[in-house]
mmCIF file of C-alpha atoms in Angstrom:
data_model
loop_
_atom_site.group_PDB
_atom_site.id
_atom_site.type_symbol
_atom_site.label_atom_id
_atom_site.label_comp_id
_atom_site.label_asym_id
_atom_site.label_seq_id
_atom_site.Cartn_x
_atom_site.Cartn_y
_atom_site.Cartn_z
ATOM 1 C CA ILE A 1 -44.121 -32.856 -34.634
ATOM 2 C CA LEU A 2 -40.516 -32.616 -35.855
ATOM 3 C CA GLN A 3 -38.950 -36.057 -36.149
ATOM 4 C CA GLY A 4 -35.548 -37.028 -37.456
ATOM 5 C CA HIS A 5 -32.991 -37.329 -34.660
ATOM 6 C CA ALA A 6 -31.796 -40.818 -33.759
ATOM 7 C CA GLU A 7 -31.136 -40.022 -30.078
ATOM 8 C CA ARG A 8 -32.513 -37.781 -27.358
ATOM 9 C CA ILE A 9 -32.588 -34.056 -28.038
ATOM 10 C CA ASN A 10 -30.644 -31.903 -25.578
ATOM 11 C CA CYS A 11 -31.271 -28.357 -26.803
ATOM 12 C CA VAL A 12 -33.382 -26.283 -29.183
ATOM 13 C CA ALA A 13 -33.186 -22.658 -30.329
ATOM 14 C CA TRP A 14 -35.421 -20.435 -32.453
ATOM 15 C CA SER A 15 -33.903 -18.377 -35.238
ATOM 16 C CA PRO A 16 -34.309 -14.608 -34.734
ATOM 17 C CA ASP A 17 -37.004 -14.422 -37.426
ATOM 18 C CA GLY A 18 -38.937 -17.330 -35.882
ATOM 19 C CA LYS A 19 -39.001 -19.277 -39.141
ATOM 20 C CA ARG A 20 -36.377 -21.898 -38.315
ATOM 21 C CA LEU A 21 -35.531 -24.086 -35.359
ATOM 22 C CA ALA A 22 -32.171 -25.632 -34.534
ATOM 23 C CA SER A 23 -31.988 -28.778 -32.403
ATOM 24 C CA GLY A 24 -28.943 -30.516 -30.935
ATOM 25 C CA SER A 25 -28.953 -34.195 -30.064
ATOM 26 C CA TRP A 26 -26.966 -37.072 -28.608
ATOM 27 C CA ASP A 27 -26.869 -38.441 -32.171
ATOM 28 C CA ASP A 28 -24.011 -35.927 -32.676
ATOM 29 C CA ASN A 29 -26.041 -33.803 -35.100
ATOM 30 C CA ILE A 30 -27.690 -30.416 -35.308
ATOM 31 C CA LYS A 31 -30.799 -30.216 -37.437
ATOM 32 C CA ILE A 32 -32.181 -26.982 -38.856
ATOM 33 C CA TRP A 33 -35.943 -27.155 -39.384
ATOM 34 C CA ASP A 34 -38.427 -25.132 -41.379
ATOM 35 C CA VAL A 35 -41.060 -24.523 -38.706
ATOM 36 C CA ALA A 36 -43.899 -23.894 -41.174
ATOM 37 C CA THR A 37 -43.459 -27.162 -43.052
ATOM 38 C CA GLY A 38 -41.655 -29.352 -40.498
ATOM 39 C CA ARG A 39 -39.015 -30.117 -43.117
ATOM 40 C CA VAL A 40 -35.325 -30.579 -42.273
ATOM 41 C CA LEU A 41 -33.430 -27.849 -44.109
ATOM 42 C CA LYS A 42 -29.983 -29.034 -43.144
ATOM 43 C CA THR A 43 -28.271 -31.608 -40.933
ATOM 44 C CA LEU A 44 -24.924 -30.581 -39.457
ATOM 45 C CA GLU A 45 -22.629 -33.391 -38.335
ATOM 46 C CA ALA A 46 -21.695 -31.243 -35.417
ATOM 47 C CA HIS A 47 -19.488 -33.103 -32.941
ATOM 48 C CA LYS A 48 -19.390 -36.466 -34.642
ATOM 49 C CA GLY A 49 -17.476 -39.344 -33.112
ATOM 50 C CA ARG A 50 -17.006 -37.973 -29.579
ATOM 51 C CA GLY A 51 -20.517 -37.415 -28.234
ATOM 52 C CA GLY A 52 -23.580 -35.253 -28.511
ATOM 53 C CA VAL A 53 -24.505 -31.600 -28.739
ATOM 54 C CA TYR A 54 -25.246 -29.912 -25.397
ATOM 55 C CA GLY A 55 -25.876 -26.337 -26.579
ATOM 56 C CA VAL A 56 -26.937 -24.548 -29.744
ATOM 57 C CA ALA A 57 -27.553 -20.835 -30.374
ATOM 58 C CA TRP A 58 -28.326 -18.575 -33.338
ATOM 59 C CA SER A 59 -26.387 -15.420 -34.063
ATOM 60 C CA PRO A 60 -28.499 -12.226 -33.840
ATOM 61 C CA ASN A 61 -28.648 -11.927 -37.637
ATOM 62 C CA GLY A 62 -29.697 -15.575 -38.060
ATOM 63 C CA LYS A 63 -26.827 -16.378 -40.424
ATOM 64 C CA ARG A 64 -24.682 -18.427 -38.062
ATOM 65 C CA LEU A 65 -25.011 -21.035 -35.343
ATOM 66 C CA ALA A 66 -22.817 -21.854 -32.361
ATOM 67 C CA SER A 67 -22.759 -25.292 -30.770
ATOM 68 C CA GLY A 68 -21.123 -26.960 -27.786
ATOM 69 C CA GLY A 69 -19.894 -30.553 -27.661
ATOM 70 C CA ALA A 70 -20.554 -32.961 -24.803
ATOM 71 C CA GLU A 71 -17.512 -35.148 -25.295
ATOM 72 C CA ASP A 72 -15.247 -33.450 -27.836
ATOM 73 C CA TYR A 73 -15.219 -30.338 -25.570
ATOM 74 C CA ALA A 74 -15.378 -28.098 -28.637
ATOM 75 C CA VAL A 75 -17.276 -24.934 -29.476
ATOM 76 C CA LYS A 76 -18.119 -24.639 -33.163
ATOM 77 C CA VAL A 77 -19.409 -21.739 -35.218
ATOM 78 C CA TRP A 78 -21.356 -22.622 -38.375
ATOM 79 C CA ASP A 79 -22.656 -20.919 -41.489
ATOM 80 C CA ALA A 80 -26.342 -21.778 -41.052
ATOM 81 C CA GLY A 81 -26.973 -21.542 -44.788
ATOM 82 C CA THR A 82 -24.178 -23.709 -46.142
ATOM 83 C CA GLY A 83 -23.470 -25.869 -43.078
ATOM 84 C CA GLU A 84 -19.777 -24.948 -43.235
ATOM 85 C CA VAL A 85 -17.756 -24.878 -40.006
ATOM 86 C CA LEU A 86 -16.307 -21.374 -39.692
ATOM 87 C CA HIS A 87 -14.448 -21.834 -36.390
ATOM 88 C CA THR A 88 -13.665 -24.639 -33.973
ATOM 89 C CA PHE A 89 -12.578 -23.592 -30.478
ATOM 90 C CA ASN A 90 -10.805 -26.319 -28.511
ATOM 91 C CA ASP A 91 -9.745 -24.616 -25.278
ATOM 92 C CA HIS A 92 -12.298 -26.198 -22.918
ATOM 93 C CA MET A 93 -11.097 -29.232 -20.977
ATOM 94 C CA SER A 94 -14.512 -30.850 -20.444
ATOM 95 C CA SER A 95 -18.076 -30.853 -21.790
ATOM 96 C CA VAL A 96 -19.412 -27.556 -23.115
ATOM 97 C CA THR A 97 -22.757 -27.086 -21.386
ATOM 98 C CA GLU A 98 -24.093 -23.960 -23.105
ATOM 99 C CA VAL A 99 -23.258 -21.394 -25.780
ATOM 100 C CA VAL A 100 -24.662 -17.875 -26.253
ATOM 101 C CA TRP A 101 -24.035 -15.000 -28.677
ATOM 102 C CA SER A 102 -23.368 -11.412 -27.733
ATOM 103 C CA PRO A 103 -26.113 -9.007 -28.860
ATOM 104 C CA ASN A 104 -23.786 -7.479 -31.475
ATOM 105 C CA GLY A 105 -22.903 -10.898 -32.908
ATOM 106 C CA LYS A 106 -19.164 -10.394 -32.417
ATOM 107 C CA HIS A 107 -18.604 -12.844 -29.565
ATOM 108 C CA VAL A 108 -19.633 -16.312 -28.459
ATOM 109 C CA VAL A 109 -19.643 -17.150 -24.753
ATOM 110 C CA SER A 110 -19.480 -20.761 -23.565
ATOM 111 C CA SER A 111 -19.807 -22.544 -20.221
ATOM 112 C CA SER A 112 -18.274 -25.885 -19.356
ATOM 113 C CA GLU A 113 -17.948 -28.680 -16.857
ATOM 114 C CA ASP A 114 -14.287 -27.613 -16.595
ATOM 115 C CA GLN A 115 -15.560 -24.861 -14.209
ATOM 116 C CA THR A 116 -14.897 -22.006 -16.638
ATOM 117 C CA VAL A 117 -16.710 -19.540 -18.861
ATOM 118 C CA MET A 118 -14.945 -18.485 -22.060
ATOM 119 C CA VAL A 119 -15.428 -15.520 -24.399
ATOM 120 C CA TRP A 120 -14.487 -15.921 -28.074
ATOM 121 C CA ASP A 121 -13.985 -13.368 -30.849
ATOM 122 C CA VAL A 122 -15.895 -14.759 -33.827
ATOM 123 C CA SER A 123 -14.188 -12.485 -36.364
ATOM 124 C CA ASN A 124 -10.729 -13.960 -35.835
ATOM 125 C CA GLY A 125 -11.388 -17.114 -33.801
ATOM 126 C CA LYS A 126 -9.377 -15.941 -30.794
ATOM 127 C CA LEU A 127 -10.057 -16.679 -27.143
ATOM 128 C CA LEU A 128 -10.505 -13.341 -25.376
ATOM 129 C CA HIS A 129 -11.133 -14.391 -21.774
ATOM 130 C CA THR A 130 -11.212 -17.471 -19.581
ATOM 131 C CA MET A 131 -13.333 -16.655 -16.553
ATOM 132 C CA SER A 132 -12.482 -18.902 -13.609
ATOM 133 C CA GLY A 133 -13.947 -18.803 -10.121
ATOM 134 C CA HIS A 134 -16.501 -21.584 -9.827
ATOM 135 C CA GLU A 135 -15.598 -24.620 -7.754
ATOM 136 C CA ASP A 136 -17.692 -27.130 -9.718
ATOM 137 C CA TRP A 137 -19.267 -27.594 -13.152
ATOM 138 C CA VAL A 138 -20.697 -24.511 -14.824
ATOM 139 C CA SER A 139 -24.076 -25.672 -16.102
ATOM 140 C CA SER A 140 -25.315 -22.524 -17.837
ATOM 141 C CA VAL A 141 -24.434 -19.016 -18.942
ATOM 142 C CA VAL A 142 -26.511 -16.042 -20.059
ATOM 143 C CA LEU A 143 -25.675 -12.497 -21.156
ATOM 144 C CA SER A 144 -27.314 -9.286 -20.002
ATOM 145 C CA PRO A 145 -29.426 -7.528 -22.665
ATOM 146 C CA ASP A 146 -26.578 -5.116 -23.452
ATOM 147 C CA GLY A 147 -23.991 -7.904 -23.495
ATOM 148 C CA LYS A 148 -21.762 -6.195 -20.925
ATOM 149 C CA LEU A 149 -22.292 -8.795 -18.207
ATOM 150 C CA ALA A 150 -22.494 -12.590 -18.142
ATOM 151 C CA ALA A 151 -24.110 -14.699 -15.423
ATOM 152 C CA SER A 152 -23.074 -18.316 -14.914
ATOM 153 C CA GLY A 153 -24.846 -20.930 -12.818
ATOM 154 C CA SER A 154 -22.832 -23.721 -11.261
ATOM 155 C CA TYR A 155 -23.025 -27.004 -9.407
ATOM 156 C CA ASP A 156 -21.161 -25.190 -6.603
ATOM 157 C CA HIS A 157 -24.572 -23.611 -5.705
ATOM 158 C CA THR A 158 -23.560 -20.134 -6.832
ATOM 159 C CA ILE A 159 -24.136 -17.718 -9.685
ATOM 160 C CA ILE A 160 -21.243 -15.487 -10.710
ATOM 161 C CA ILE A 161 -21.687 -12.241 -12.644
ATOM 162 C CA TRP A 162 -18.773 -11.379 -14.933
ATOM 163 C CA ASP A 163 -17.659 -8.321 -16.869
ATOM 164 C CA THR A 164 -17.406 -9.611 -20.452
ATOM 165 C CA ALA A 165 -15.006 -6.857 -21.570
ATOM 166 C CA SER A 166 -12.409 -7.518 -18.872
ATOM 167 C CA GLY A 167 -13.221 -11.108 -17.930
ATOM 168 C CA LYS A 168 -13.291 -10.142 -14.248
ATOM 169 C CA ARG A 169 -15.777 -11.278 -11.609
ATOM 170 C CA VAL A 170 -18.256 -8.553 -10.623
ATOM 171 C CA LYS A 171 -20.171 -10.319 -7.841
ATOM 172 C CA THR A 172 -21.307 -13.727 -6.606
ATOM 173 C CA LEU A 173 -24.886 -14.690 -5.748
ATOM 174 C CA LYS A 174 -24.951 -17.358 -3.004
ATOM 175 C CA ARG A 175 -28.311 -18.560 -1.826
ATOM 176 C CA HIS A 176 -29.177 -21.869 -3.547
ATOM 177 C CA ALA A 177 -29.147 -24.934 -1.304
ATOM 178 C CA ASN A 178 -28.007 -27.067 -4.225
ATOM 179 C CA ARG A 179 -26.611 -26.614 -7.728
ATOM 180 C CA ALA A 180 -27.738 -23.587 -9.751
ATOM 181 C CA VAL A 181 -28.857 -25.359 -12.900
ATOM 182 C CA SER A 182 -30.004 -22.589 -15.239
ATOM 183 C CA VAL A 183 -30.007 -18.797 -15.365
ATOM 184 C CA SER A 184 -31.946 -16.177 -17.318
ATOM 185 C CA TRP A 185 -31.711 -12.387 -17.490
ATOM 186 C CA SER A 186 -34.749 -10.084 -17.477
ATOM 187 C CA PRO A 187 -35.222 -7.888 -20.580
ATOM 188 C CA ASN A 188 -34.615 -4.710 -18.552
ATOM 189 C CA GLY A 189 -31.319 -6.074 -17.180
ATOM 190 C CA ARG A 190 -32.304 -5.561 -13.529
ATOM 191 C CA TYR A 191 -33.007 -9.156 -12.524
ATOM 192 C CA ILE A 192 -31.633 -12.659 -12.890
ATOM 193 C CA VAL A 193 -33.757 -15.776 -12.503
ATOM 194 C CA SER A 194 -32.096 -19.041 -11.486
ATOM 195 C CA SER A 195 -33.293 -22.601 -10.921
ATOM 196 C CA GLY A 196 -32.090 -24.949 -8.216
ATOM 197 C CA GLY A 197 -31.116 -28.612 -8.417
ATOM 198 C CA LYS A 198 -32.380 -31.604 -6.489
ATOM 199 C CA GLY A 199 -32.874 -30.787 -2.799
ATOM 200 C CA ASP A 200 -33.290 -27.083 -3.554
ATOM 201 C CA ASN A 201 -36.187 -27.290 -6.023
ATOM 202 C CA THR A 202 -36.717 -23.522 -6.125
ATOM 203 C CA VAL A 203 -36.704 -20.682 -8.605
ATOM 204 C CA LYS A 204 -35.033 -17.504 -7.345
ATOM 205 C CA VAL A 205 -35.375 -13.958 -8.649
ATOM 206 C CA TRP A 206 -32.298 -11.828 -7.918
ATOM 207 C CA ASP A 207 -31.751 -8.091 -7.899
ATOM 208 C CA VAL A 208 -28.547 -7.665 -9.902
ATOM 209 C CA ASP A 209 -27.447 -4.459 -8.150
ATOM 210 C CA SER A 210 -27.824 -5.730 -4.581
ATOM 211 C CA ALA A 211 -26.976 -9.386 -5.370
ATOM 212 C CA ASN A 212 -29.868 -10.412 -3.116
ATOM 213 C CA PRO A 213 -32.849 -12.636 -3.936
ATOM 214 C CA ILE A 214 -36.113 -10.693 -3.956
ATOM 215 C CA HIS A 215 -38.276 -13.793 -4.438
ATOM 216 C CA THR A 216 -37.859 -17.503 -3.802
ATOM 217 C CA LEU A 217 -40.530 -19.420 -5.700
ATOM 218 C CA LYS A 218 -41.362 -22.810 -4.164
ATOM 219 C CA GLY A 219 -43.733 -25.509 -5.281
ATOM 220 C CA HIS A 220 -41.774 -27.941 -7.404
ATOM 221 C CA LYS A 221 -41.307 -31.408 -5.881
ATOM 222 C CA ASP A 222 -38.016 -32.077 -7.616
ATOM 223 C CA ARG A 223 -35.121 -30.201 -9.179
ATOM 224 C CA VAL A 224 -35.870 -27.361 -11.571
ATOM 225 C CA HIS A 225 -34.075 -27.420 -14.921
#
């Protein structure tokens, strides 16, 4: 049992080597844990003073972390070893709901309650794309295994697939009866799995090429996170 946060924990992420865990909390902090010993290796005062941490993600090489702020609306990139802030991105206009790294470690992608998905160049700290098209909060974002596509789930009941190089919309998946809360991409890149909010209560498996659901998994009695 890893104990140390003063508030509820919103997100956790394994390091690529499986030896460390990063956790983000409403206490404004990120903690990096040694999984073998349960010891806190480092505490990052991530988004202090304006709210908690909604998303945390490791870079592919395990040397950096990205985090998203609930109330400061910021995306931060950290040196996981020293705890130094390398970049702070302030272009979102509302809570950052999730952050993910590109497979090559060059970009960070973030989703937000401001209805956008943003792509950042980590080498120079520049905003590359603002992807707009959702009509409500974007609750989650995930990249395809090759990093060429992003899928975002939204409270507007849809999932949008984006081209990360151009920032353009590729297609929209529209079959949830309520908000699309979370999304995940299959390792072979052919399928997307999404979960539905309260009143939908389903998990859907989508064929990326056809943009059609091939399975709707029912059985939950309440929303699926």
